[in-house]
Amino acid sequence: MRPHSFPTAMLVSALALSTAVFISTVAFPTSAGNSPGGQAEARGGSVQLYPRIAAPAYQVRLVAPSGAVFENLYMANEPIILTPGQMKGGWGNGSFTYEITPVRGVTVRGASQAGGGAVKALTQSETGSFRIQDGRLFVSTSATEQTRRSMKALADDNPAADQVIPDDLIVQGSTCVGLDCVLNESFGFDTIRLKENNLRIAFDDTSASAGFPANDWQLLANDSASGGLSKFSIEDVTGAKTPFTVVAGAPTNSFYVGSNGKVGFRTSTPVLDLHMNTSDTPAIRFEQNNAGGFSAQTWDVAGNEANFFVRDVTSGSRLPFRIRPGAPTSSLDIAASGNVGIGTASPAASLDVGRAGDATIRISNLLTTGVTTDWDIKNNSGSGRLTITDDPTAARIPFKLGAGADNNLLRVGALASNTVDINGNLVVTGTITPDYVFKKDFRIPSIQEHAKLMWKNSHLPKMQPAQTNAHGQGVINVGQRAQGMLEELEYAHVYIEQLHGDVQGLKKDVDKRDAELAQLRREIALIKAELRKQ
């Protein structure tokens, strides 16, 4: 495409077009004296705002050039003063935009929260701006109208100008500007037409006074280079940036702002503040690049007929969070206290599971190898009993705890000695006694063998020696200890029975010897009597 300069006629048409474009901004001019409503005033290094609309309170938002935001609620009797200290890092150079939103229904700070009502904003907001340049504060003021100059003065300053019109220009018809305009141009309904192979409309702001905005802008249609984009852009010429671009082929209503201020993407009837409409999975992408020194990370938030989900694009498009269509209200509800409710809108504990029926928590092992057990912890709706089972059919329930149990019925590690304390009856079913001791083929060690082991190890042979855990605390295997004690007790009874038999045998021997001794005594007495007679 050939480079060329703008002819005078094109500059005049561009000026006419620019006057047809109106951008509405509510400005708060600097004032003095009593500072009537609807004004902003510089006070040293700060700015004081005076709202136009009377209201009980005002929500104020200040946006810095860096994108930093300061927000605060001011009561009607409080001065609205903006200072650099309200933003991290201060203000710095650039233009600052503020918005004042009148709020009704609030009489003191926090009243809306205490009364349970939301802060209600009036329909009209006031906006304005101020600028920091080289450490100086400039509050927005009205532009000064440029002085008209005579034809002779313009001609003296622009000797090479083709045509200068130092008065209003009125064209009762259509205007074509560009190197490719032809005689008898057919305009149709066009009022202004730009026609050539390099299409630009430049806004060259000649403001020179300190504090006045002077940025240059440009409307651009299509790239100039071969192979470039067919597009429409708004360019920040001074800042060498292109903040807005529409590429050719974009569908109708790609970006639509309704009369109610609601924005539609691919829809001309936006229902909410931001409304996206597409035939397959409308989504929002949050992409952090690594230009700022942080690791790159991309997230998607999307929804379709299958689920609403958050996708971790960077980590292989995993879906760590999903909501299926038809999920009931408060399926997951986080209260202001931080309590999490599942199936309840008013969680009363850190984790509150509510269900109209059996409320169950399942703990699953999803490994494809090894033991893949599922455990269910259930609050039974019929009995109120808490059960724990690894049997989904609930045919086998190894643990049950009835409702209304006594206080401290079972305490584990609640005492200083880290013991298990049971306040109530303990019922244990199943075979827990070592009955094998009484089997005919079971060999019981002799008393001598048992005594030898006992004295050698300093504990009963069937009792496990003292053990400690990694923290040096004593550990007792309750099952082994109970069975060992029973086995030792059964040994003792066997030994008692054996010793009783031995004692009975010895008693018989003693009785026999006593009878024999008595007989000997009688016989000796008879012999002594016979000897006396002689």
CSV table of C-alpha atoms in Angstrom, one decimal, residues 117-451:
chain,number,residue,atom,x,y,z
A,117,GLY,CA,-30.7,-5.4,54.7
A,118,ALA,CA,-28.5,-4.9,51.7
A,119,VAL,CA,-27.0,-1.5,50.9
A,120,LYS,CA,-29.3,0.0,48.2
A,121,ALA,CA,-27.7,2.3,45.7
A,122,LEU,CA,-29.6,5.1,44.0
A,123,THR,CA,-29.8,4.9,40.2
A,124,GLN,CA,-27.5,7.8,39.4
A,125,SER,CA,-23.7,7.9,40.0
A,126,GLU,CA,-21.4,10.8,39.6
A,127,THR,CA,-18.0,10.3,38.0
A,128,GLY,CA,-14.9,12.5,37.4
A,129,SER,CA,-11.2,12.4,37.3
A,130,PHE,CA,-8.0,14.2,38.4
A,131,ARG,CA,-4.4,13.9,37.2
A,132,ILE,CA,-1.0,13.7,38.8
A,133,GLN,CA,1.8,15.1,36.6
A,134,ASP,CA,5.4,15.3,37.9
A,135,GLY,CA,4.1,15.3,41.4
A,136,ARG,CA,1.6,18.1,40.8
A,137,LEU,CA,-2.2,17.6,41.4
A,138,PHE,CA,-4.6,18.8,38.7
A,139,VAL,CA,-8.4,18.5,39.3
A,140,SER,CA,-10.5,18.2,36.2
A,141,THR,CA,-11.7,21.7,34.9
A,142,SER,CA,-13.7,22.9,31.9
A,143,ALA,CA,-11.7,23.2,28.7
A,144,THR,CA,-10.8,26.7,27.5
A,145,GLU,CA,-12.3,27.5,24.1
A,146,GLN,CA,-9.6,28.3,21.5
A,147,THR,CA,-9.6,31.9,20.0
A,148,ARG,CA,-10.6,32.1,16.4
A,149,ARG,CA,-7.9,33.5,14.1
A,150,SER,CA,-8.3,35.6,10.9
A,151,MET,CA,-7.9,34.2,7.4
A,152,LYS,CA,-4.8,36.3,6.9
A,153,ALA,CA,-3.2,34.9,10.1
A,154,LEU,CA,-3.9,31.4,9.1
A,155,ALA,CA,-2.5,31.9,5.6
A,156,ASP,CA,0.6,33.5,7.0
A,157,ASP,CA,1.1,30.4,9.3
A,158,ASN,CA,0.2,27.9,6.6
A,159,PRO,CA,1.6,29.2,3.3
A,160,ALA,CA,1.3,25.7,1.7
A,161,ALA,CA,-2.3,25.0,2.7
A,162,ASP,CA,-4.6,24.2,-0.1
A,163,GLN,CA,-7.7,25.5,1.5
A,164,VAL,CA,-8.5,27.0,4.9
A,165,ILE,CA,-12.0,27.8,6.1
A,166,PRO,CA,-11.9,30.0,9.2
A,167,ASP,CA,-15.6,29.7,9.8
A,168,ASP,CA,-18.2,27.0,10.3
A,169,LEU,CA,-18.5,24.5,7.4
A,170,ILE,CA,-21.9,23.2,6.5
A,171,VAL,CA,-22.2,20.5,3.8
A,172,GLN,CA,-25.8,19.8,2.8
A,173,GLY,CA,-25.1,16.4,1.3
A,174,SER,CA,-22.5,13.6,1.6
A,175,THR,CA,-18.7,13.9,1.8
A,176,CYS,CA,-16.1,11.6,0.3
A,177,VAL,CA,-12.5,11.9,1.5
A,178,GLY,CA,-9.6,9.9,0.1
A,179,LEU,CA,-7.5,9.4,-2.9
A,180,ASP,CA,-9.9,7.0,-4.5
A,181,CYS,CA,-13.0,9.2,-4.4
A,182,VAL,CA,-14.4,9.7,-7.9
A,183,LEU,CA,-16.6,12.2,-9.7
A,184,ASN,CA,-20.3,11.5,-9.2
A,185,GLU,CA,-19.6,9.2,-6.2
A,186,SER,CA,-22.7,7.1,-5.4
A,187,PHE,CA,-23.1,7.6,-1.6
A,188,GLY,CA,-26.3,5.7,-0.9
A,189,PHE,CA,-27.1,6.4,2.7
A,190,ASP,CA,-23.5,7.3,3.6
A,191,THR,CA,-23.0,10.8,5.1
A,192,ILE,CA,-19.2,10.7,5.4
A,193,ARG,CA,-17.1,8.2,3.4
A,194,LEU,CA,-13.4,7.5,3.6
A,195,LYS,CA,-12.1,5.9,0.4
A,196,GLU,CA,-8.6,4.8,-0.3
A,197,ASN,CA,-6.2,2.0,0.8
A,198,ASN,CA,-4.9,3.5,4.0
A,199,LEU,CA,-7.9,4.5,6.2
A,200,ARG,CA,-7.2,6.5,9.4
A,201,ILE,CA,-9.0,9.1,11.5
A,202,ALA,CA,-6.6,10.9,13.8
A,203,PHE,CA,-7.4,12.9,16.9
A,204,ASP,CA,-4.4,15.2,17.5
A,205,ASP,CA,-4.9,17.0,20.8
A,206,THR,CA,-2.9,20.2,20.9
A,207,SER,CA,-3.5,21.1,24.5
A,208,ALA,CA,-0.4,22.6,26.0
A,209,SER,CA,-1.5,24.0,29.4
A,210,ALA,CA,-0.4,21.9,32.5
A,211,GLY,CA,-3.0,19.6,33.8
A,212,PHE,CA,-5.1,19.3,30.6
A,213,PRO,CA,-5.3,15.9,28.9
A,214,ALA,CA,-3.4,15.8,25.6
A,215,ASN,CA,-3.3,12.2,24.5
A,216,ASP,CA,-3.6,11.5,20.8
A,217,TRP,CA,-6.0,8.9,19.5
A,218,GLN,CA,-6.7,7.2,16.1
A,219,LEU,CA,-9.4,5.2,14.5
A,220,LEU,CA,-7.9,2.6,12.2
A,221,ALA,CA,-9.5,0.4,9.6
A,222,ASN,CA,-7.3,-2.6,8.5
A,223,ASP,CA,-3.5,-3.1,8.7
A,224,SER,CA,-1.4,-1.4,6.1
A,225,ALA,CA,1.0,-4.2,5.4
A,226,SER,CA,0.3,-7.1,3.0
A,227,GLY,CA,-0.9,-10.1,5.0
A,228,GLY,CA,-2.1,-8.0,7.9
A,229,LEU,CA,-5.5,-8.2,9.6
A,230,SER,CA,-8.7,-6.9,8.3
A,231,LYS,CA,-9.8,-5.1,11.5
A,232,PHE,CA,-11.2,-2.0,13.2
A,233,SER,CA,-9.1,-0.6,16.0
A,234,ILE,CA,-8.9,2.3,18.4
A,235,GLU,CA,-5.3,3.3,18.9
A,236,ASP,CA,-3.7,5.2,21.7
A,237,VAL,CA,-1.2,7.0,19.5
A,238,THR,CA,0.7,8.8,22.4
A,239,GLY,CA,1.0,5.6,24.4
A,240,ALA,CA,1.6,3.4,21.3
A,241,LYS,CA,-1.1,0.9,22.4
A,242,THR,CA,-4.2,-0.6,20.8
A,243,PRO,CA,-6.7,-1.1,23.6
A,244,PHE,CA,-9.7,-2.1,21.3
A,245,THR,CA,-9.9,-4.2,18.1
A,246,VAL,CA,-12.6,-5.9,16.2
A,247,VAL,CA,-11.4,-8.4,13.5
A,248,ALA,CA,-13.4,-8.9,10.3
A,249,GLY,CA,-15.7,-11.9,10.5
A,250,ALA,CA,-16.7,-11.4,14.1
A,251,PRO,CA,-20.3,-12.6,14.5
A,252,THR,CA,-23.2,-10.2,15.0
A,253,ASN,CA,-23.6,-9.1,18.6
A,254,SER,CA,-20.1,-10.3,19.5
A,255,PHE,CA,-20.1,-7.4,22.0
A,256,TYR,CA,-23.4,-5.7,22.7
A,257,VAL,CA,-24.2,-3.1,25.4
A,258,GLY,CA,-27.9,-2.7,26.0
A,259,SER,CA,-29.8,0.4,27.0
A,260,ASN,CA,-29.8,-0.9,30.6
A,261,GLY,CA,-26.0,-1.1,30.7
A,262,LYS,CA,-26.0,-4.8,30.6
A,263,VAL,CA,-23.3,-6.4,28.3
A,264,GLY,CA,-24.0,-9.3,26.0
A,265,PHE,CA,-21.5,-11.5,24.2
A,266,ARG,CA,-23.1,-13.0,21.1
A,267,THR,CA,-26.5,-11.9,22.3
A,268,SER,CA,-28.5,-8.7,21.8
A,269,THR,CA,-30.7,-9.4,24.8
A,270,PRO,CA,-28.4,-9.5,27.8
A,271,VAL,CA,-30.4,-10.5,30.9
A,272,LEU,CA,-27.7,-9.9,33.5
A,273,ASP,CA,-24.8,-7.5,33.9
A,274,LEU,CA,-22.6,-9.9,31.8
A,275,HIS,CA,-24.3,-12.4,29.6
A,276,MET,CA,-22.5,-15.0,27.4
A,277,ASN,CA,-24.4,-17.0,24.8
A,278,THR,CA,-22.9,-19.7,22.7
A,279,SER,CA,-23.8,-23.2,21.4
A,280,ASP,CA,-21.1,-25.1,23.2
A,281,THR,CA,-19.7,-24.5,26.7
A,282,PRO,CA,-19.6,-20.7,27.4
A,283,ALA,CA,-16.5,-20.1,29.4
A,284,ILE,CA,-14.2,-17.5,31.0
A,285,ARG,CA,-10.4,-17.9,30.9
A,286,PHE,CA,-8.1,-16.5,33.6
A,287,GLU,CA,-4.6,-16.6,32.2
A,288,GLN,CA,-1.5,-15.5,34.2
A,289,ASN,CA,1.6,-15.2,32.0
A,290,ASN,CA,5.1,-15.2,33.4
A,291,ALA,CA,6.0,-11.7,32.3
A,292,GLY,CA,5.8,-10.5,35.9
A,293,GLY,CA,8.1,-13.2,37.2
A,294,PHE,CA,5.4,-15.5,38.5
A,295,SER,CA,4.8,-19.0,37.1
A,296,ALA,CA,2.3,-19.1,34.3
A,297,GLN,CA,-1.1,-20.5,35.2
A,298,THR,CA,-4.4,-20.7,33.3
A,299,TRP,CA,-7.8,-21.5,34.7
A,300,ASP,CA,-11.2,-21.8,32.9
A,301,VAL,CA,-14.6,-21.3,34.5
A,302,ALA,CA,-17.3,-22.9,32.2
A,303,GLY,CA,-20.6,-24.6,32.1
A,304,ASN,CA,-22.7,-26.8,29.8
A,305,GLU,CA,-25.4,-29.4,29.9
A,306,ALA,CA,-23.2,-31.8,31.7
A,307,ASN,CA,-21.7,-29.6,34.5
A,308,PHE,CA,-20.5,-26.3,35.7
A,309,PHE,CA,-16.7,-26.6,36.3
A,310,VAL,CA,-13.4,-25.0,37.1
A,311,ARG,CA,-10.6,-26.4,34.8
A,312,ASP,CA,-6.9,-26.3,35.6
A,313,VAL,CA,-5.6,-25.9,32.0
A,314,THR,CA,-1.9,-25.7,33.0
A,315,SER,CA,-2.0,-29.0,34.9
A,316,GLY,CA,-3.5,-31.1,32.1
A,317,SER,CA,-7.0,-29.7,32.0
A,318,ARG,CA,-8.0,-31.3,35.3
A,319,LEU,CA,-11.5,-30.5,36.7
A,320,PRO,CA,-11.0,-30.1,40.5
A,321,PHE,CA,-14.5,-28.6,41.0
A,322,ARG,CA,-17.8,-29.6,39.4
A,323,ILE,CA,-21.6,-28.9,39.9
A,324,ARG,CA,-24.0,-31.1,38.0
A,325,PRO,CA,-27.3,-29.8,36.7
A,326,GLY,CA,-30.2,-30.4,39.1
A,327,ALA,CA,-28.0,-30.2,42.2
A,328,PRO,CA,-30.3,-29.1,45.1
A,329,THR,CA,-30.1,-25.7,46.8
A,330,SER,CA,-27.2,-25.4,49.3
A,331,SER,CA,-25.5,-28.6,48.1
A,332,LEU,CA,-22.4,-26.8,49.2
A,333,ASP,CA,-22.9,-23.7,51.4
A,334,ILE,CA,-20.2,-21.8,53.2
A,335,ALA,CA,-21.5,-19.5,55.9
A,336,ALA,CA,-20.0,-16.2,57.0
A,337,SER,CA,-18.6,-18.0,60.1
A,338,GLY,CA,-16.6,-20.3,57.8
A,339,ASN,CA,-18.7,-23.3,58.6
A,340,VAL,CA,-19.3,-25.5,55.5
A,341,GLY,CA,-22.7,-27.0,54.9
A,342,ILE,CA,-23.5,-29.9,52.6
A,343,GLY,CA,-27.2,-30.0,52.0
A,344,THR,CA,-27.9,-27.3,54.5
A,345,ALA,CA,-28.1,-23.5,54.3
A,346,SER,CA,-27.3,-23.0,58.0
A,347,PRO,CA,-24.3,-25.1,58.9
A,348,ALA,CA,-23.9,-25.2,62.7
A,349,ALA,CA,-20.4,-26.9,62.7
A,350,SER,CA,-17.2,-26.7,60.8
A,351,LEU,CA,-18.6,-29.4,58.5
A,352,ASP,CA,-22.4,-29.9,58.7
A,353,VAL,CA,-24.0,-32.6,56.5
A,354,GLY,CA,-27.7,-32.4,56.2
A,355,ARG,CA,-30.1,-34.8,54.4
A,356,ALA,CA,-33.8,-35.6,54.6
A,357,GLY,CA,-33.1,-39.3,55.4
A,358,ASP,CA,-29.9,-41.2,56.1
A,359,ALA,CA,-26.9,-38.7,56.1
A,360,THR,CA,-23.9,-40.6,55.0
A,361,ILE,CA,-20.2,-39.8,54.5
A,362,ARG,CA,-18.3,-42.3,52.2
A,363,ILE,CA,-14.6,-42.7,52.4
A,364,SER,CA,-13.4,-44.5,49.3
A,365,ASN,CA,-10.0,-46.0,48.2
A,366,LEU,CA,-9.9,-45.5,44.4
A,367,LEU,CA,-6.8,-47.5,43.7
A,368,THR,CA,-7.2,-50.1,41.0
A,369,THR,CA,-4.9,-52.6,42.8
A,370,GLY,CA,-4.8,-53.9,46.3
A,371,VAL,CA,-7.6,-53.6,48.7
A,372,THR,CA,-10.3,-51.1,47.5
A,373,THR,CA,-12.5,-50.7,50.5
A,374,ASP,CA,-15.3,-48.1,50.8
A,375,TRP,CA,-16.2,-47.1,54.4
A,376,ASP,CA,-19.6,-45.5,55.2
A,377,ILE,CA,-20.2,-43.3,58.2
A,378,LYS,CA,-24.0,-42.9,58.5
A,379,ASN,CA,-26.5,-41.2,60.7
A,380,ASN,CA,-29.5,-43.5,60.4
A,381,SER,CA,-32.8,-41.7,60.1
A,382,GLY,CA,-34.8,-44.5,61.6
A,383,SER,CA,-32.9,-45.3,64.8
A,384,GLY,CA,-30.7,-42.2,65.1
A,385,ARG,CA,-27.8,-44.6,65.5
A,386,LEU,CA,-24.3,-43.7,64.2
A,387,THR,CA,-22.9,-46.7,62.2
A,388,ILE,CA,-19.6,-47.4,60.5
A,389,THR,CA,-19.4,-50.1,57.9
A,390,ASP,CA,-17.4,-51.3,54.9
A,391,ASP,CA,-20.4,-53.1,53.6
A,392,PRO,CA,-22.5,-50.8,51.3
A,393,THR,CA,-25.5,-53.1,51.8
A,394,ALA,CA,-25.3,-52.5,55.5
A,395,ALA,CA,-25.7,-56.2,56.1
A,396,ARG,CA,-22.6,-56.2,58.2
A,397,ILE,CA,-22.0,-53.2,60.6
A,398,PRO,CA,-19.0,-53.6,62.9
A,399,PHE,CA,-19.5,-50.4,64.8
A,400,LYS,CA,-22.8,-48.9,66.2
A,401,LEU,CA,-23.3,-46.1,68.6
A,402,GLY,CA,-26.9,-45.5,69.8
A,403,ALA,CA,-28.4,-42.0,70.2
A,404,GLY,CA,-28.6,-40.6,73.8
A,405,ALA,CA,-25.5,-42.5,75.0
A,406,ASP,CA,-24.2,-41.5,78.5
A,407,ASN,CA,-21.6,-38.9,78.9
A,408,ASN,CA,-18.0,-40.3,78.7
A,409,LEU,CA,-19.3,-43.7,77.8
A,410,LEU,CA,-16.0,-44.4,76.0
A,411,ARG,CA,-12.9,-42.2,76.2
A,412,VAL,CA,-9.7,-43.0,74.4
A,413,GLY,CA,-6.6,-41.1,75.4
A,414,ALA,CA,-8.7,-38.8,77.6
A,415,LEU,CA,-6.8,-39.6,80.8
A,416,ALA,CA,-3.3,-38.6,81.8
A,417,SER,CA,-2.1,-42.1,81.3
A,418,ASN,CA,-3.5,-42.3,77.8
A,419,THR,CA,-5.7,-45.2,78.7
A,420,VAL,CA,-9.1,-46.3,77.5
A,421,ASP,CA,-11.8,-45.4,80.0
A,422,ILE,CA,-15.2,-47.1,79.8
A,423,ASN,CA,-18.0,-45.7,81.9
A,424,GLY,CA,-20.6,-48.4,81.6
A,425,ASN,CA,-21.0,-52.0,80.5
A,426,LEU,CA,-18.6,-53.5,78.0
A,427,VAL,CA,-20.2,-56.3,75.9
A,428,VAL,CA,-17.8,-58.3,73.7
A,429,THR,CA,-19.2,-61.0,71.5
A,430,GLY,CA,-17.3,-63.8,69.7
A,431,THR,CA,-14.6,-66.2,70.9
A,432,ILE,CA,-12.1,-64.3,73.1
A,433,THR,CA,-11.0,-67.1,75.5
A,434,PRO,CA,-8.1,-69.4,74.9
A,435,ASP,CA,-10.2,-72.6,75.1
A,436,TYR,CA,-7.4,-74.6,73.3
A,437,VAL,CA,-5.7,-74.9,76.8
A,438,PHE,CA,-8.3,-77.6,77.7
A,439,LYS,CA,-7.9,-79.6,74.5
A,440,LYS,CA,-6.5,-83.1,75.0
A,441,ASP,CA,-3.8,-82.6,72.4
A,442,PHE,CA,-2.6,-79.3,73.9
A,443,ARG,CA,0.6,-79.6,75.9
A,444,ILE,CA,0.7,-77.5,79.0
A,445,PRO,CA,4.2,-76.7,80.1
A,446,SER,CA,5.1,-78.2,83.5
A,447,ILE,CA,5.1,-76.0,86.6
A,448,GLN,CA,8.9,-76.2,86.5
A,449,GLU,CA,9.1,-75.1,82.8
A,450,HIS,CA,6.6,-72.3,83.4
A,451,ALA,CA,8.4,-71.1,86.5
